[in-house]
Short mmCIF file of C-alpha atoms in Angstrom, two decimals:
data_model
loop_
_atom_site.label_atom_id
_atom_site.label_comp_id
_atom_site.label_asym_id
_atom_site.label_seq_id
_atom_site.Cartn_x
_atom_site.Cartn_y
_atom_site.Cartn_z
CA MET K 24 29.98 39.01 152.17
CA LYS K 25 28.74 40.32 149.20
CA PHE K 26 31.59 40.07 146.25
CA VAL K 27 31.62 41.50 142.31
CA THR K 28 33.62 41.49 138.80
CA TYR K 29 32.69 43.27 136.93
CA ASN K 30 35.52 44.23 133.51
CA ILE K 31 35.15 48.33 133.03
CA ARG K 32 35.84 48.46 129.40
CA TYR K 33 37.91 50.84 130.55
CA THR K 34 34.59 53.20 131.41
CA LEU K 35 33.34 53.07 127.95
CA GLY K 36 30.15 52.97 128.26
CA MET K 37 26.98 51.10 126.11
CA ASP K 38 26.04 54.75 125.36
CA GLY K 39 29.57 55.38 124.05
CA VAL K 40 30.86 57.81 127.38
CA TYR K 41 33.70 57.28 129.33
CA ASP K 42 31.79 57.54 132.30
CA CYS K 43 34.28 56.47 136.47
CA ALA K 44 31.65 58.26 138.47
CA ARG K 45 29.47 55.27 136.92
CA ILE K 46 31.01 52.63 137.13
CA ALA K 47 31.71 52.86 140.92
CA ASP K 48 27.59 53.11 141.23
CA GLU K 49 27.05 49.74 139.74
CA VAL K 50 30.19 48.43 141.90
CA ARG K 51 28.74 50.07 145.53
CA GLY K 52 27.33 48.44 148.12
CA ALA K 53 29.75 45.73 147.22
CA ASP K 54 32.42 43.73 150.25
CA ILE K 55 34.88 42.68 147.71
CA ILE K 56 34.73 45.10 143.74
CA ALA K 57 37.01 42.76 141.05
CA LEU K 58 37.79 45.11 137.78
CA GLN K 59 39.25 44.86 134.85
CA GLU K 60 40.28 46.38 131.74
CA VAL K 61 41.51 49.68 133.90
CA GLU K 62 43.22 52.03 132.32
CA ARG K 63 45.58 55.48 132.95
CA ASN K 64 47.23 58.50 130.10
CA TRP K 65 44.95 56.30 127.38
CA ARG K 66 43.88 59.31 124.41
CA ARG K 67 40.80 57.24 124.30
CA SER K 68 39.41 57.50 127.95
CA GLY K 69 41.12 60.88 127.85
CA MET K 70 44.23 60.45 129.55
CA GLU K 71 42.46 59.83 132.66
CA ASP K 72 44.13 58.14 135.99
CA GLN K 73 40.61 55.78 136.46
CA PRO K 74 42.53 53.37 139.60
CA ALA K 75 43.22 57.17 140.96
CA GLN K 76 39.47 58.18 139.78
CA LEU K 77 37.22 54.71 141.01
CA ALA K 78 39.78 54.88 144.22
CA GLY K 79 37.94 58.36 145.21
CA PHE K 80 33.92 57.79 144.16
CA LEU K 81 34.06 54.79 146.49
CA PRO K 82 36.84 56.84 149.27
CA ASP K 83 35.25 53.87 151.97
CA TYR K 84 37.45 50.34 150.53
CA HIS K 85 41.00 49.73 150.67
CA TRP K 86 42.32 48.81 146.38
CA SER K 87 45.13 47.53 144.50
CA TYR K 88 45.90 47.91 140.86
CA PHE K 89 47.96 46.48 138.47
CA PRO K 90 49.05 47.17 135.68
CA ALA K 91 49.62 44.20 133.50
CA PHE K 92 50.35 45.99 130.32
CA ASP K 93 52.90 49.10 130.35
CA MET K 94 53.78 51.16 127.49
CA ASP K 95 55.47 55.21 127.34
CA ALA K 96 53.60 57.51 127.82
CA SER K 97 56.13 60.16 128.18
CA SER K 98 56.62 63.21 127.55
CA VAL K 99 59.24 66.16 127.58
CA GLY K 100 58.80 70.24 127.29
CA THR K 101 61.09 72.38 125.52
CA ASP K 102 63.36 72.80 128.92
CA GLY K 103 64.24 68.57 128.57
CA SER K 104 62.46 68.16 131.46
CA VAL K 105 60.34 65.03 131.78
CA GLU K 106 56.90 64.29 132.35
CA ASN K 107 56.81 60.54 133.07
CA ARG K 108 54.03 58.57 132.28
CA ARG K 109 52.89 55.72 131.56
CA ARG K 110 50.05 54.14 129.68
CA GLN K 111 48.59 51.25 131.37
CA PHE K 112 45.89 48.68 131.35
CA GLY K 113 45.07 46.32 134.29
CA VAL K 114 43.50 44.80 137.37
CA MET K 115 41.49 46.32 140.04
CA LEU K 116 40.92 44.56 143.17
CA LEU K 117 38.60 47.40 146.26
CA SER K 118 38.00 46.02 149.38
CA LYS K 119 35.90 47.02 152.41
CA ASN K 120 38.45 44.94 153.97
CA ARG K 121 42.53 45.69 154.66
CA ILE K 122 44.27 44.87 151.63
CA LEU K 123 47.62 42.82 153.70
CA GLU K 124 49.42 41.42 150.86
CA VAL K 125 49.34 41.34 147.51
CA ARG K 126 51.05 39.86 144.55
CA ARG K 127 51.15 41.05 140.70
CA HIS K 128 51.47 37.60 138.72
CA LEU K 129 51.98 38.25 134.77
CA LEU K 130 50.13 35.24 132.74
CA PRO K 131 52.09 33.52 130.46
CA LYS K 132 51.86 35.66 126.41
CA ILE K 133 52.26 33.88 122.49
CA ALA K 134 53.49 36.34 120.13
CA THR K 135 50.29 36.38 117.89
CA ALA K 136 51.30 37.43 113.92
CA CYS K 137 47.64 39.15 112.90
CA SER K 138 45.08 39.15 115.88
CA LEU K 139 45.84 41.95 119.15
CA GLY K 140 47.42 40.76 121.95
CA MET K 141 48.37 42.11 124.82
CA GLU K 142 49.69 41.06 128.81
CA THR K 143 46.57 39.98 131.03
CA GLY K 144 47.41 39.32 134.96
CA ALA K 145 46.17 38.61 137.43
CA LEU K 146 46.10 40.79 141.27
CA GLU K 147 46.41 38.57 143.63
CA CYS K 148 45.48 39.76 146.97
CA ILE K 149 45.33 38.79 150.80
CA LEU K 150 42.60 40.43 152.75
CA ASP K 151 41.80 40.33 156.58
CA THR K 152 38.13 39.64 157.01
CA PRO K 153 37.12 39.13 160.04
CA ASP K 154 36.90 35.52 160.02
CA GLY K 155 41.09 35.22 159.12
CA PRO K 156 42.99 36.25 155.93
CA LEU K 157 41.58 35.18 152.89
CA GLN K 158 42.68 34.45 149.25
CA VAL K 159 41.35 37.03 146.57
CA TYR K 160 42.17 36.86 142.81
CA SER K 161 41.22 39.69 139.99
CA LEU K 162 42.02 38.49 136.71
CA HIS K 163 42.16 38.96 132.69
CA LEU K 164 42.81 36.03 130.59
CA SER K 165 43.49 36.39 127.07
CA SER K 166 41.03 36.25 124.22
CA ALA K 167 43.38 35.86 121.64
CA SER K 168 43.45 31.88 121.62
CA ARG K 169 42.62 29.08 123.29
CA ARG K 170 45.67 27.56 122.99
CA GLU K 171 47.20 31.14 125.11
CA LYS K 172 44.07 30.39 127.56
CA LEU K 173 45.58 26.83 128.35
CA LEU K 174 48.54 27.66 129.27
CA GLN K 175 47.64 30.33 131.46
CA VAL K 176 44.87 28.34 133.01
CA GLN K 177 47.56 25.87 133.85
CA TYR K 178 49.40 29.01 135.72
CA LEU K 179 45.98 30.10 137.34
CA ILE K 180 46.57 26.04 138.65
CA SER K 181 49.92 25.99 140.07
CA LEU K 182 49.76 29.15 141.72
CA HIS K 183 46.62 27.76 143.22
CA GLN K 184 48.42 24.31 144.62
CA GLY K 185 52.06 25.54 145.38
CA ALA K 186 50.45 28.21 147.48
CA ARG K 187 51.21 26.82 150.75
CA ALA K 188 54.25 25.53 149.70
CA ARG K 189 55.36 29.38 149.46
CA GLY K 190 54.38 30.75 151.69
CA GLY K 191 53.10 34.52 152.79
CA SER K 192 54.59 37.24 151.04
CA TRP K 193 57.80 37.04 154.31
CA THR K 194 58.50 33.89 156.27
CA GLY K 195 60.41 32.17 159.23
CA SER K 196 61.40 35.17 161.88
CA ALA K 197 64.58 38.18 162.34
CA PRO K 198 68.04 37.00 162.77
CA LYS K 199 68.34 37.17 166.68
CA HIS K 200 72.89 38.03 167.85
CA ASP K 201 73.77 38.43 171.68
CA LEU K 202 76.45 41.40 169.85
CA ILE K 203 74.10 43.32 168.05
CA GLU K 204 73.05 46.29 169.48
CA LEU K 205 69.45 46.91 169.38
CA ALA K 206 69.04 49.22 167.26
CA ASN K 207 71.13 47.31 164.90
CA PHE K 208 69.09 44.82 165.93
CA HIS K 209 65.56 46.79 164.74
CA ALA K 210 67.72 47.60 160.86
CA MET K 211 68.02 43.90 160.68
CA ASP K 212 64.10 43.39 161.54
CA TRP K 213 62.41 42.73 158.38
CA SER K 214 58.96 42.22 159.98
CA GLN K 215 59.00 45.26 161.35
CA GLY K 216 57.65 43.05 165.51
CA GLU K 217 55.15 41.28 163.07
CA HIS K 218 54.60 38.07 162.82
CA GLU K 219 54.28 36.03 159.91
CA PRO K 220 51.58 36.05 157.85
CA LYS K 221 48.31 33.46 158.53
CA ALA K 222 48.04 31.02 155.53
CA PRO K 223 44.48 31.63 153.86
CA ASN K 224 42.48 28.09 153.29
CA SER K 225 40.09 29.65 151.17
CA THR K 226 40.56 30.95 147.20
CA ILE K 227 37.92 32.87 145.26
CA MET K 228 39.02 33.84 141.60
CA LEU K 229 37.42 36.86 140.45
CA GLY K 230 37.65 38.11 136.94
CA ASP K 231 36.42 38.15 132.80
CA PHE K 232 38.16 34.52 132.02
CA ASN K 233 36.99 35.08 128.64
CA LEU K 234 36.19 31.38 128.02
CA VAL K 235 32.51 29.52 127.99
CA PRO K 236 31.45 26.90 129.51
CA ASP K 237 32.11 23.26 129.35
CA SER K 238 35.61 24.73 127.02
CA PRO K 239 38.33 22.62 127.87
CA GLU K 240 40.02 25.98 129.71
CA TYR K 241 36.60 25.63 131.69
CA THR K 242 36.58 22.23 132.56
CA ALA K 243 40.73 22.40 133.58
CA LEU K 244 39.88 25.12 135.98
CA THR K 245 36.68 23.93 137.22
CA GLY K 246 36.61 19.73 137.57
CA GLU K 247 35.59 17.11 134.33
CA PRO K 248 31.46 15.96 135.06
CA ASP K 249 31.64 12.20 136.02
CA ILE K 250 28.77 9.33 135.49
CA ALA K 251 28.98 8.32 139.48
CA THR K 252 29.69 11.19 140.72
CA GLY K 253 28.07 14.21 138.88
CA HIS K 254 30.94 16.29 139.30
CA ASN K 255 33.98 15.59 140.29
CA LEU K 256 35.93 18.25 141.94
CA HIS K 257 39.57 18.39 142.99
CA TRP K 258 40.94 19.72 145.93
CA ASP K 259 43.57 22.28 143.59
CA SER K 260 40.25 23.04 141.63
CA LEU K 261 37.54 25.67 141.52
CA ALA K 262 33.48 25.59 141.62
CA ASP K 263 32.45 27.95 139.41
CA SER K 264 29.58 30.13 142.07
CA TRP K 265 26.86 30.17 139.62
CA VAL K 266 26.50 26.64 139.28
CA VAL K 267 26.90 25.81 143.03
CA ALA K 268 24.74 28.43 144.30
CA LYS K 269 21.85 28.04 146.46
CA ASN K 270 19.20 30.77 144.53
CA ARG K 271 20.82 31.96 141.43
CA SER K 272 18.71 35.00 138.76
CA ASP K 273 16.92 33.76 135.49
CA GLY K 274 18.81 33.10 132.97
CA ASP K 275 22.87 31.44 131.81
CA GLY K 276 24.49 34.17 133.94
CA PHE K 277 25.65 36.06 130.40
CA THR K 278 27.87 38.51 131.11
CA TRP K 279 29.15 40.32 128.10
CA TRP K 280 26.93 41.76 125.64
CA PRO K 281 27.68 42.63 121.88
CA ASP K 282 27.57 45.85 121.15
CA PRO K 283 26.56 46.74 118.41
CA PRO K 284 24.98 43.61 118.22
CA ASP K 285 26.46 42.72 114.86
CA ARG K 286 30.21 42.25 116.35
CA ALA K 287 31.03 39.30 116.57
CA PRO K 288 29.56 36.54 118.23
CA ALA K 289 26.56 38.22 118.21
CA GLN K 290 25.06 36.59 121.06
CA PRO K 291 25.81 37.70 124.44
CA LEU K 292 28.22 34.72 126.31
CA ARG K 293 29.40 33.90 129.90
CA LEU K 294 32.58 34.22 130.45
CA ASP K 295 32.95 36.88 134.10
CA TYR K 296 32.85 34.15 136.67
CA CYS K 297 33.32 33.54 140.78
CA LEU K 298 35.21 31.03 141.04
CA ILE K 299 35.99 29.33 144.81
CA THR K 300 37.66 26.82 147.15
CA PRO K 301 36.31 24.12 147.49
CA ASP K 302 35.42 24.29 150.99
CA LEU K 303 33.23 27.56 150.20
CA VAL K 304 31.12 25.85 147.44
CA HIS K 305 27.94 25.43 151.00
CA SER K 306 28.65 28.68 150.78
CA VAL K 307 27.13 30.27 148.29
CA GLU K 308 24.10 31.76 149.60
CA ARG K 309 22.88 33.57 145.81
CA ALA K 310 23.83 34.88 142.22
CA TRP K 311 23.12 36.74 140.03
CA VAL K 312 23.86 39.40 137.22
CA ASP K 313 23.39 42.90 137.48
CA CYS K 314 21.38 43.18 133.66
CA SER K 315 20.43 47.14 134.04
CA ALA K 316 24.16 48.27 134.00
CA THR K 317 25.57 50.49 131.38
CA GLY K 318 28.74 50.65 132.09
CA SER K 319 30.29 48.22 129.64
CA ASP K 320 30.05 45.94 126.71
CA HIS K 321 29.79 43.15 129.91
CA ARG K 322 27.74 43.28 133.06
CA PRO K 323 28.80 42.86 136.76
CA TYR K 324 28.72 39.59 138.78
CA TRP K 325 27.37 39.64 142.09
CA VAL K 326 27.32 36.77 144.51
CA ASP K 327 26.70 36.90 148.39
CA LEU K 328 29.39 33.96 150.25
CA ARG K 329 28.72 32.96 153.76
CA ILE K 330 32.60 33.57 154.64
CA GLU K 331 33.91 31.54 157.61
CA CYS K 332 37.54 30.76 157.08
#
């Protein structure tokens, strides 16, 4: 399966043009697409509904959208009627496979006094792959402060640790009573006759983590270097697909370039990742950054995985 994660910067390209079609072309062909900074009803991008536009350009994908940032953008007509609109900003996931379940997680936030702070989130999707259910996230961590980011990383780790105990979106079975009429029984059947969702064995987190390798946040997610084993990866940790890939493109895997060139920190960085559970470490066939993409200040990060859930 081919995965790609891309912070699309609300489709604002290196040429200063907003273009959803260009973004779709730059990710087309992946089995799983994780997008960040997708917006609705912002004046800067012409009040576009970008999730709907992107889905329209990629009609052969299932998709889900999570606007962690959600503010009013409605207007009232002269007759008093309300045109209800929300100014939204968040993450999106598109999949060639059916999206069986969705959970939306707001990440911890600490109010800032001067620098910009926004709600950010993680979109959790259970995908129906030929080899079984697969848990995939599209997420965007904060850039406000390291302190906030560490809280968000710990929240992601707790989600991962508690996944099996939490179970699927529904668990158990519908109540059965001999005295309930058949029609009423069907009305009480929350499962709609389906079996309890199977728990996925593998997890993949894709997104703009807004952190660099060897930072405390990166170490918390991916494990600590060990003098004997080289890297101490626990089962509640996640492996960096760039590090474990059998084949990868030349370079340092930089996914963000400053534009204009003097934009702080004025140097390219590796901010976008595909993190995987330890069972997938030997499945990463290839990892690369599409440095030819121009639809954002980030570049798409691609990973080929041999999935056997």
